[in-house]
Tab-separated table of C-alpha atoms in Angstrom:
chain	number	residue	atom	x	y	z
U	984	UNK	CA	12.466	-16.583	28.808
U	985	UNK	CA	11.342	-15.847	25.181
U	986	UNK	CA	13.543	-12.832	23.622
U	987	UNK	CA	11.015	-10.313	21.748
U	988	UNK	CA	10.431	-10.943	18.149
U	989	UNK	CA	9.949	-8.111	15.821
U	990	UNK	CA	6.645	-8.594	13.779
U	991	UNK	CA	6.939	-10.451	10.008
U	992	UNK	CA	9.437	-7.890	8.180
U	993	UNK	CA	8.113	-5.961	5.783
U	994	UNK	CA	10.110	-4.410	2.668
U	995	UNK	CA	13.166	-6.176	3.697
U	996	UNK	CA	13.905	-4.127	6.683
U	997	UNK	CA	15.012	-6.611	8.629
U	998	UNK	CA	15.719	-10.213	9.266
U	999	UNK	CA	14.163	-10.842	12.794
U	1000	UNK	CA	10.516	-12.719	12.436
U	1001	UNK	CA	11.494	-13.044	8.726
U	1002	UNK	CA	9.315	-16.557	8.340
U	1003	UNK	CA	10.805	-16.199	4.361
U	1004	UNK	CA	14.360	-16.311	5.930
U	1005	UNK	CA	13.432	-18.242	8.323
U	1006	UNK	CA	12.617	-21.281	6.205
U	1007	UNK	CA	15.572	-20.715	4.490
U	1008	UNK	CA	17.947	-20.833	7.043
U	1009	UNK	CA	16.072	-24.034	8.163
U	1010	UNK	CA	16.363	-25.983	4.981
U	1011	UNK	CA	19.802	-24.913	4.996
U	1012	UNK	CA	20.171	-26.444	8.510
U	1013	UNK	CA	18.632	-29.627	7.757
U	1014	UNK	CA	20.945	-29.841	4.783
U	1015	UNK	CA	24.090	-28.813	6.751
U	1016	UNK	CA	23.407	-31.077	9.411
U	1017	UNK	CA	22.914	-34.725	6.632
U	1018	UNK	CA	26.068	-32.796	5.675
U	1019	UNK	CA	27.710	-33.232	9.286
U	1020	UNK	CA	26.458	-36.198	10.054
U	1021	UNK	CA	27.852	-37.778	6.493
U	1022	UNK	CA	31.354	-36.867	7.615
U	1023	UNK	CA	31.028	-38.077	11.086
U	1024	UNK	CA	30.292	-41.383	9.449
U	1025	UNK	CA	33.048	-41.256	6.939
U	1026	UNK	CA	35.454	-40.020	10.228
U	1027	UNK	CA	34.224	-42.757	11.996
U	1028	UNK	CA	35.177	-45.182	9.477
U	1029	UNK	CA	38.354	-43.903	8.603
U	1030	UNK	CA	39.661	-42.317	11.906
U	1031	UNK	CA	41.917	-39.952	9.785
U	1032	UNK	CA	43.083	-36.477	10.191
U	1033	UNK	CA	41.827	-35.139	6.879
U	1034	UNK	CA	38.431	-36.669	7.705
U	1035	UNK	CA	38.425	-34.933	10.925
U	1036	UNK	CA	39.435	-31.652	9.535
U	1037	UNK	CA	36.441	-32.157	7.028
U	1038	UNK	CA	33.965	-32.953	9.564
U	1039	UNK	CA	35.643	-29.690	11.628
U	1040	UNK	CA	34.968	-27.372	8.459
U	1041	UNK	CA	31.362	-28.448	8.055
U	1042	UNK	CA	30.163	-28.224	11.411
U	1043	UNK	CA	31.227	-24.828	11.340
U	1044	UNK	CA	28.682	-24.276	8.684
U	1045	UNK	CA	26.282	-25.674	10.554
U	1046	UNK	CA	27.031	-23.465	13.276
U	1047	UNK	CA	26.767	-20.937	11.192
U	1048	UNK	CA	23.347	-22.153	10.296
U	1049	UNK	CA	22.340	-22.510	13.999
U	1050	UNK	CA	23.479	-18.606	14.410
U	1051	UNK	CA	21.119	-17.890	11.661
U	1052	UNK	CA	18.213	-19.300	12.978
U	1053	UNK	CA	18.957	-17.706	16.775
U	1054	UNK	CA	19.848	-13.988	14.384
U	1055	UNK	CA	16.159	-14.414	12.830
U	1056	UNK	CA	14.590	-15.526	16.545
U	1057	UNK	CA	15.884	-12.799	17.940
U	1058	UNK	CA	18.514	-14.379	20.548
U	1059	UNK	CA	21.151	-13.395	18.809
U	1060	UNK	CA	21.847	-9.544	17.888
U	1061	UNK	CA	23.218	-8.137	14.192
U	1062	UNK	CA	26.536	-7.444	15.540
U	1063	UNK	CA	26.727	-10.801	17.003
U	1064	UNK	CA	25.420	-12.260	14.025
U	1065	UNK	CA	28.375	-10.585	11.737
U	1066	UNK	CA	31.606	-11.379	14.075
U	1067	UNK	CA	30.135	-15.006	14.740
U	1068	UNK	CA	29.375	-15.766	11.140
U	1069	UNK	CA	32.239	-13.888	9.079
U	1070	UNK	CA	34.480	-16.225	12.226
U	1071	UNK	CA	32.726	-19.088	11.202
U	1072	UNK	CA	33.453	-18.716	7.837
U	1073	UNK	CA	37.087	-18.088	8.334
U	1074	UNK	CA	37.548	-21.315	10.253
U	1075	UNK	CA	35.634	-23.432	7.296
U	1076	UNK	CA	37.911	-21.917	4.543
U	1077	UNK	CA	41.057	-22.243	6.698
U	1078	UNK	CA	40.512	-25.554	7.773
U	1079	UNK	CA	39.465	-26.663	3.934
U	1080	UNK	CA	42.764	-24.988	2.546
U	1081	UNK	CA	44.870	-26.346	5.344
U	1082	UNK	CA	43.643	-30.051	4.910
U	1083	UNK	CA	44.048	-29.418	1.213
U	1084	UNK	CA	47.804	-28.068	1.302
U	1085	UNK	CA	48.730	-30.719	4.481
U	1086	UNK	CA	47.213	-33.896	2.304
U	1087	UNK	CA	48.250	-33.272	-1.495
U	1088	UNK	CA	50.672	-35.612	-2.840
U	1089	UNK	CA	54.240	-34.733	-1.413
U	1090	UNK	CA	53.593	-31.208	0.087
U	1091	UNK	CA	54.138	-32.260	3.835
U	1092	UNK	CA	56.820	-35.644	4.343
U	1093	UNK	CA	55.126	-36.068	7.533
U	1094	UNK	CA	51.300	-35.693	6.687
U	1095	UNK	CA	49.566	-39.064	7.502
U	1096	UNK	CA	45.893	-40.176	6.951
């Protein structure tokens, strides 16, 4: 089943059909996801917990692209769109500062990795 999409917007009133937006959140995608897969590698090869938390934060932006895409296909609704993304974001920025303040030099004794 194919939601409806909303004809190409016109004078920025709206982001579903947006091929403009679109493309953008597509590049971004395609960047996020070289992004992912990058830490997945370096996780891989280092089985830590501060590579883990890395690849953690950016597949959340790449969810975040994914919700993008489905806001601009029309499966997913505004409202949607704004408690999924502004969550997203959240969980990048807490995971980022908590790997940063659990692996600096001497802040946690028991911090390994």
């Amino acid at each position: 089943m194919r939601p409806p999409t909303a004809a190409l917007s016109v004078a920025g009133r709206g982001v579903e059909g947006s091929l403009p937006i679109l493309a953008v959140v597509v590049v971004a995608g395609i960047g996020t996801g070289l992004l992912f897969l990058v830490s997945l590698v370096a996780y891989g090869r280092r089985r830590s917990r501060r590579h883990l938390l890395i690849s953690v934060a950016v597949g959340a932006l790449l969810a975040r692209s994914v919700v993008g895409a489905g806001t601009v296909l029309g499966y997913v609704p505004m409202p949607v769109h704004h408690f999924l993304a502004h969550s997203l974001d959240f969980l990048t920025a807490a995971t980022v500062l908590y790997a940063v303040y659990a692996y600096a030099p001497g802040s946690v004794p028991n911090a390994s990795g």
